[in-house]
Structure formats: C-alpha cells, structure tokens
Tab-separated table of C-alpha atoms in Angstrom:
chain	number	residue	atom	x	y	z
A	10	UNK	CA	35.071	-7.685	7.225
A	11	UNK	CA	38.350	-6.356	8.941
A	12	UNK	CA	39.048	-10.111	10.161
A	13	UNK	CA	42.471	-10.391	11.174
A	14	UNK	CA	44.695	-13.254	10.024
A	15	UNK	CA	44.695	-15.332	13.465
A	16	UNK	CA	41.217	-14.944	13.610
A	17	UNK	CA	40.913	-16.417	10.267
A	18	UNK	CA	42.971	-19.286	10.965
A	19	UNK	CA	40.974	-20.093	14.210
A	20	UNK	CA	38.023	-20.303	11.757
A	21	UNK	CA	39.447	-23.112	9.953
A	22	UNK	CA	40.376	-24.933	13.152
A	23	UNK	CA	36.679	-24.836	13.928
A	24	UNK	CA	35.710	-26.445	10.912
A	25	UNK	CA	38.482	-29.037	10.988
A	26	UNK	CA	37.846	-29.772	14.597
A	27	UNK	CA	34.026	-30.365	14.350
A	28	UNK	CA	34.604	-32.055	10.887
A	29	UNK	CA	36.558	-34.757	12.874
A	30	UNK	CA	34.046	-35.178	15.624
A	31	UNK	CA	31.367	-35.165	12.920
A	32	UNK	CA	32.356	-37.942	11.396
A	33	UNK	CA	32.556	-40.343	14.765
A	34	UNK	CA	29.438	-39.270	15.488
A	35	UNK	CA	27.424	-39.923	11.966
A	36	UNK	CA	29.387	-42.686	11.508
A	37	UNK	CA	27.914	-44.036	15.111
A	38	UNK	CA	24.259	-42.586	13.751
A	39	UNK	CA	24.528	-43.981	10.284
A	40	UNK	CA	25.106	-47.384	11.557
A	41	UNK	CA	22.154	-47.440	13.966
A	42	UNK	CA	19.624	-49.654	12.398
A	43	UNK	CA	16.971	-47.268	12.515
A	44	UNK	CA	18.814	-44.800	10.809
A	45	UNK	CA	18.212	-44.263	7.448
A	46	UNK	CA	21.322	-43.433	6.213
A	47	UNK	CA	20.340	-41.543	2.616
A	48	UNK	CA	17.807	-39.687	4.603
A	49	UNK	CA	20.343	-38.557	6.585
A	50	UNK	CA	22.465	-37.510	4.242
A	51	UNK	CA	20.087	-35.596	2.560
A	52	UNK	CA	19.500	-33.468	5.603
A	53	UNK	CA	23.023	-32.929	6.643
A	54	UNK	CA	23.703	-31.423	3.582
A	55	UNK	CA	20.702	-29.558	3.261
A	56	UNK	CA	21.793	-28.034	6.235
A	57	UNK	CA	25.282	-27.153	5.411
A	58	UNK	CA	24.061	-25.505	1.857
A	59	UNK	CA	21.574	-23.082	3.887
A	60	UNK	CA	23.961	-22.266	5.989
A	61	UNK	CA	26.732	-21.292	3.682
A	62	UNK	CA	24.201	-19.371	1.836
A	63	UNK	CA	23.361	-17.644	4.525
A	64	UNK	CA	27.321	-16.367	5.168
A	65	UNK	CA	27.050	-13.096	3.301
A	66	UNK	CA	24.537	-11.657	5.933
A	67	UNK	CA	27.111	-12.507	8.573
A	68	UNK	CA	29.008	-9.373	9.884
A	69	UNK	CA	30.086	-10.627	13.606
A	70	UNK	CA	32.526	-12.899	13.916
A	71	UNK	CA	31.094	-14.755	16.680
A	72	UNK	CA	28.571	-15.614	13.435
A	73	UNK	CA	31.482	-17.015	11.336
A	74	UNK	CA	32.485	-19.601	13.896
A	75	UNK	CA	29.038	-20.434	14.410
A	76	UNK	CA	29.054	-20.928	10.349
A	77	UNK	CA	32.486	-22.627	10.480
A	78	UNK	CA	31.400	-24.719	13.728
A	79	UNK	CA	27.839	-25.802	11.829
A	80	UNK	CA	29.498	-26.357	8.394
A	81	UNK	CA	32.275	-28.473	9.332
A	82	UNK	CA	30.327	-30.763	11.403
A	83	UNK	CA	27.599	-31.250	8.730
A	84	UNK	CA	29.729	-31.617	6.222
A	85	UNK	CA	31.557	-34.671	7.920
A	86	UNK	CA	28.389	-36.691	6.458
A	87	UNK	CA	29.966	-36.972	3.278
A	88	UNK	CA	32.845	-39.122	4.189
A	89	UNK	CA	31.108	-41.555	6.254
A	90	UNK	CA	27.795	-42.152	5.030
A	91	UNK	CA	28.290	-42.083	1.213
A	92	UNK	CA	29.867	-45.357	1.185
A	93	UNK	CA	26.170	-46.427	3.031
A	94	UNK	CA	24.560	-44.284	0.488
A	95	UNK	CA	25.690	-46.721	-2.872
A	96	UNK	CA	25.242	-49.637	-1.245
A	97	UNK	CA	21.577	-48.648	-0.319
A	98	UNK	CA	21.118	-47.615	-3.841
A	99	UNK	CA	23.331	-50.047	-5.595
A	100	UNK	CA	24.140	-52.831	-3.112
A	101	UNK	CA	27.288	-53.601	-1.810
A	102	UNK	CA	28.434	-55.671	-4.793
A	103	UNK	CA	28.482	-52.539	-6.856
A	104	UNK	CA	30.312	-50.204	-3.789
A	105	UNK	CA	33.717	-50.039	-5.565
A	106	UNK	CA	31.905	-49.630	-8.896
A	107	UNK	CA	29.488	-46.907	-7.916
A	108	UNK	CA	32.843	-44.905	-5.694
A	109	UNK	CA	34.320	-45.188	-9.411
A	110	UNK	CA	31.660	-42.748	-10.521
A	111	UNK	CA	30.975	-40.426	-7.737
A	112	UNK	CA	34.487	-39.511	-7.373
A	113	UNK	CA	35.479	-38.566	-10.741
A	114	UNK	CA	32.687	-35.893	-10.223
A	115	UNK	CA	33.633	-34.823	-6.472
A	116	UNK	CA	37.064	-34.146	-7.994
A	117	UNK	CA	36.065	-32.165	-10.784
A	118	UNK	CA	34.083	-30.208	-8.514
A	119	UNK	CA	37.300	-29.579	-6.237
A	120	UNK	CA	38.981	-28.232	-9.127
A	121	UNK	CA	36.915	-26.053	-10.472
A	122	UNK	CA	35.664	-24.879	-6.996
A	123	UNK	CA	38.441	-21.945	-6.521
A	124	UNK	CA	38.743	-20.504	-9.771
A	125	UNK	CA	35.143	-20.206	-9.739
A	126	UNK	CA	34.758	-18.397	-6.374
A	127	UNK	CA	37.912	-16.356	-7.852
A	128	UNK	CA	36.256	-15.679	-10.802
A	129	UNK	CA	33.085	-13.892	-9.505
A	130	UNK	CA	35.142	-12.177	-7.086
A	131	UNK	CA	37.126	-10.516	-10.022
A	132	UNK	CA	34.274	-10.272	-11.600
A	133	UNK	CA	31.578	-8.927	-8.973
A	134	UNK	CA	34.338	-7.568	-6.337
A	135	UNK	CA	32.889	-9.516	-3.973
A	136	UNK	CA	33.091	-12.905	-2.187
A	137	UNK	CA	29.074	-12.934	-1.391
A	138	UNK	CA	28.180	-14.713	-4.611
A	139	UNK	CA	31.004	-17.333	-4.131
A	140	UNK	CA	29.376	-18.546	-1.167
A	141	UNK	CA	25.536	-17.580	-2.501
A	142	UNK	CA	26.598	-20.399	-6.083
A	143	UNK	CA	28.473	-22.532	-3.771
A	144	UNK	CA	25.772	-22.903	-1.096
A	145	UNK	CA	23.256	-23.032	-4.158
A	146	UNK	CA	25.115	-25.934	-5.297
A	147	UNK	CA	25.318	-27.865	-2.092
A	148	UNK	CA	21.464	-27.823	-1.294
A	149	UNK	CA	20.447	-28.557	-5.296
A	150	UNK	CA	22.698	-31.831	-4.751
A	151	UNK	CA	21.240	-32.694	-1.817
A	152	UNK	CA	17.656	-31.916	-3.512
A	153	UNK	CA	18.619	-34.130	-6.338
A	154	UNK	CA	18.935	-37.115	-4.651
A	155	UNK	CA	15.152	-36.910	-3.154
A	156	UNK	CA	13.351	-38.526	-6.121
A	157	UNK	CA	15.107	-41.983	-6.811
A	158	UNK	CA	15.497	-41.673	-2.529
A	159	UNK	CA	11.601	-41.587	-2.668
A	160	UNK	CA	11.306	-44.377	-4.927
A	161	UNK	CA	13.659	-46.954	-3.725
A	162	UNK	CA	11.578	-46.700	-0.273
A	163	UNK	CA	8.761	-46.968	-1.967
A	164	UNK	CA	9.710	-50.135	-3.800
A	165	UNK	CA	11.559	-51.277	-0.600
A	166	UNK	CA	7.869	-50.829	1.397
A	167	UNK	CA	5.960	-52.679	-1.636
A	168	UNK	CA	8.895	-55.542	-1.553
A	169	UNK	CA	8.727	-55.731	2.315
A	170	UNK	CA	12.391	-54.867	2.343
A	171	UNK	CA	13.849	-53.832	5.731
A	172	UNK	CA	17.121	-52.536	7.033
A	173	UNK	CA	17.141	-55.197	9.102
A	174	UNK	CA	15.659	-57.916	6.422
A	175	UNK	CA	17.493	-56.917	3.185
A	176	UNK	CA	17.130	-60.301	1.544
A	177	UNK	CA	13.504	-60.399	1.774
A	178	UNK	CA	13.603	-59.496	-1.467
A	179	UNK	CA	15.022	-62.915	-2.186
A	180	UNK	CA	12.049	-64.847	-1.060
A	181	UNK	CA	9.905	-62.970	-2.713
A	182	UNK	CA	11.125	-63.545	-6.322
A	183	UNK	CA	11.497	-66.930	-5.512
A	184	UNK	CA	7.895	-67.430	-4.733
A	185	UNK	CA	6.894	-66.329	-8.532
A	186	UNK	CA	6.167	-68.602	-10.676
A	187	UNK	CA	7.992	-67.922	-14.342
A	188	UNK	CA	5.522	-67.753	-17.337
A	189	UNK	CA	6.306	-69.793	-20.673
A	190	UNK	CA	5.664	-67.945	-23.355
A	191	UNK	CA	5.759	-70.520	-26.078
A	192	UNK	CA	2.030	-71.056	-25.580
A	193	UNK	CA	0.866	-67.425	-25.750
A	194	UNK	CA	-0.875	-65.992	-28.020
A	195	UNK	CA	-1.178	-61.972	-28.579
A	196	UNK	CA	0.965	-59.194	-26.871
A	197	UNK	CA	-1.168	-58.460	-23.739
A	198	UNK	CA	-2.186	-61.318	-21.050
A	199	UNK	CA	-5.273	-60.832	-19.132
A	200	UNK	CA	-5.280	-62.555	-15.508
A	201	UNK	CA	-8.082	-62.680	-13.313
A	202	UNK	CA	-6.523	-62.592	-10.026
A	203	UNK	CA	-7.813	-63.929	-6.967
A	204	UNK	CA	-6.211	-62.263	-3.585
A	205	UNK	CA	-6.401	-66.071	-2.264
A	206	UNK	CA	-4.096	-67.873	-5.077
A	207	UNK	CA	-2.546	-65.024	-6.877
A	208	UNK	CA	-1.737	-62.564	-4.492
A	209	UNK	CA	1.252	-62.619	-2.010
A	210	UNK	CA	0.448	-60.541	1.434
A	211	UNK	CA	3.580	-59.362	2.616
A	212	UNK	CA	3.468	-57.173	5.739
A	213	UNK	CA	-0.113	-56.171	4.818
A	214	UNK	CA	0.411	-55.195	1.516
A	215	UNK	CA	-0.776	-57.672	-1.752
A	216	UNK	CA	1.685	-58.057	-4.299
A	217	UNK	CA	0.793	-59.606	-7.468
A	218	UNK	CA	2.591	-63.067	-8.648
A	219	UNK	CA	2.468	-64.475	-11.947
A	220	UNK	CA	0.472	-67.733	-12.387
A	221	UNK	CA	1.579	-70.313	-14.603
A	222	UNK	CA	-0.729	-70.692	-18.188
C-alpha cells in the first residue's frame, strides 16, 4: 500500500491507545447491572471480526486508523469481561478453573497466529487472506458462544434468576420436595399436577415441583 514506516507505527499507537481506554470503559459497562456482560462480549467481538475482514478493501490510510482505532477498542473486551464471562457460565467458584482452560487455547492461538498469516502470504503473495482467516476466526468465536449464551438465559428466565438476584436459584431447589424411590414401582412416574399444590409461580412463570409419593 506504499505505507511508510512512521505511518505504520502510528497505526499501532492507535490500537494500543484505544485498547487502553477500551478497557476502562467496558470494564465500567460490564459492571453496570443491566449489562449483560456475555452479550456484550459477543458483540464486541463480532464487531472487531467484521471489521478486520473488511481490511483488504481498505486503500486510504485514513481507513487503516479508522480499522486500527475500531479494532483496538473492541478488542479491549477480551481482557475485562471474560473473567465476567466464566463466572456467568460457570460461577465464580469455578473462575480460576475455567481461566485454566481458556488460556491454554488463547495461547495456542497466539502462537500459531504469525506463521499462519506468514504462511498464506508465501503462499498467496498476499496479506488479504491473513486478515480475511483471521477476521473469519474472530466472528466464528464470537458466533460460537451464542447457543449455550441462549440457553443459560433461558434457564436463568425459567429459574427466575437475575443479575441482581443470583441466588434465587437457591430458594427454589429448596422448595422441592425429594422423591423416595424405594416405594416406586416401574421406570416412568405419572403426576397429575395441580397449578395450586404442585406448581411454583415464580415471576409469572409455573415451574413444576416434585410431590412426595
């Protein structure tokens, strides 16, 4: 692109700069209790994949800070709101646990990130598809995490489990009466449940309880 090398230093000052005040300002966001802080991680990085795959159709430079400006203050999500992330998914008894198995990976990918990119540009003569496999890789990630995201609110609604109420779960097992077994008979139990004794109404919704036989 004919950049020279100052200019290509001032690039990575842009995304070092806005990577710092990223991260004070999604660590401020992600700690909002209205936040939802996987959400938000899912659309930070979203956004940083799209626009890295978008870098080989930049030709101006005033485009590549824009890229480097965008990129390095998305990308700040990472370090602040994946702690958030586990616990939401794990719970906070399990942080150091579930940091044990993310980072393995994030280091592997750091590794074999440059030999990659300098593999297809030996191989293509060209650093488009470095950032097209790279970008690709950043969005699927992000895209990955939508399913169990989607689930775990959807058990958190069904529980009645809040951001600002997470041991509600608590109080619900505890209203559940435990079945014996030694007096069943057969492998399936019919109930006939009445929404009066054998349903719990938690924040409109009826969840079923177990009755005692």
């Amino acid at each position: 692109m004919g950049i020279g090398g100052n200019e290509s230093f001032m690039l990575f000052s842009v995304i070092g700069i806005t990577n710092l005040a990223g991260r004070f300002i999604f660590g401020a966001i992600g700690h909002h209790p209205l936040t939802d802080e996987v959400l938000l991680y899912i659309c930070t990085f979203i956004i940083s994949g799209a626009v890295t795959l978008a870098v080989p159709l930049l030709t101006q430079y005033g485009a590549l800070l824009a890229y480097s400006a965008t990129f390095g203050f998305f990308s700040a999500s990472y370090g602040v709101l994946l702690p958030g992330m586990i616990c939401e998914f794990l719970g906070a008894s399990e942080l150091a646990s579930g940091l044990g198995a993310i980072l393995p990976f994030c280091a592997l990918g750091t590794m074999l990130g440059g030999p990659v990119a300098g593999f297809l540009y030996d191989s293509l003569h060209s650093y488009s598809w470095s950032f097209i496999v790279g970008g690709g890789v950043i969005v699927t990630s992000a895209i990955s995490i939508i399913v169990p995201f989607w689930r775990k609110k959807h058990l958190k609604v069904v529980m009645g489990v809040t951001k600002n109420n997470p041991d509600n779960h608590h109080e619900i097992e505890s209203n559940i009466i435990p079945t014996p077994m030694d007096n069943c008979e057969g492998d399936i139990l019919d109930y006939e449940m009445e929404e009066s004794d054998n349903l719990l109404k938690i924040d409109g919704h009826f969840v079923p309880t177990v009755v005692d036989v």
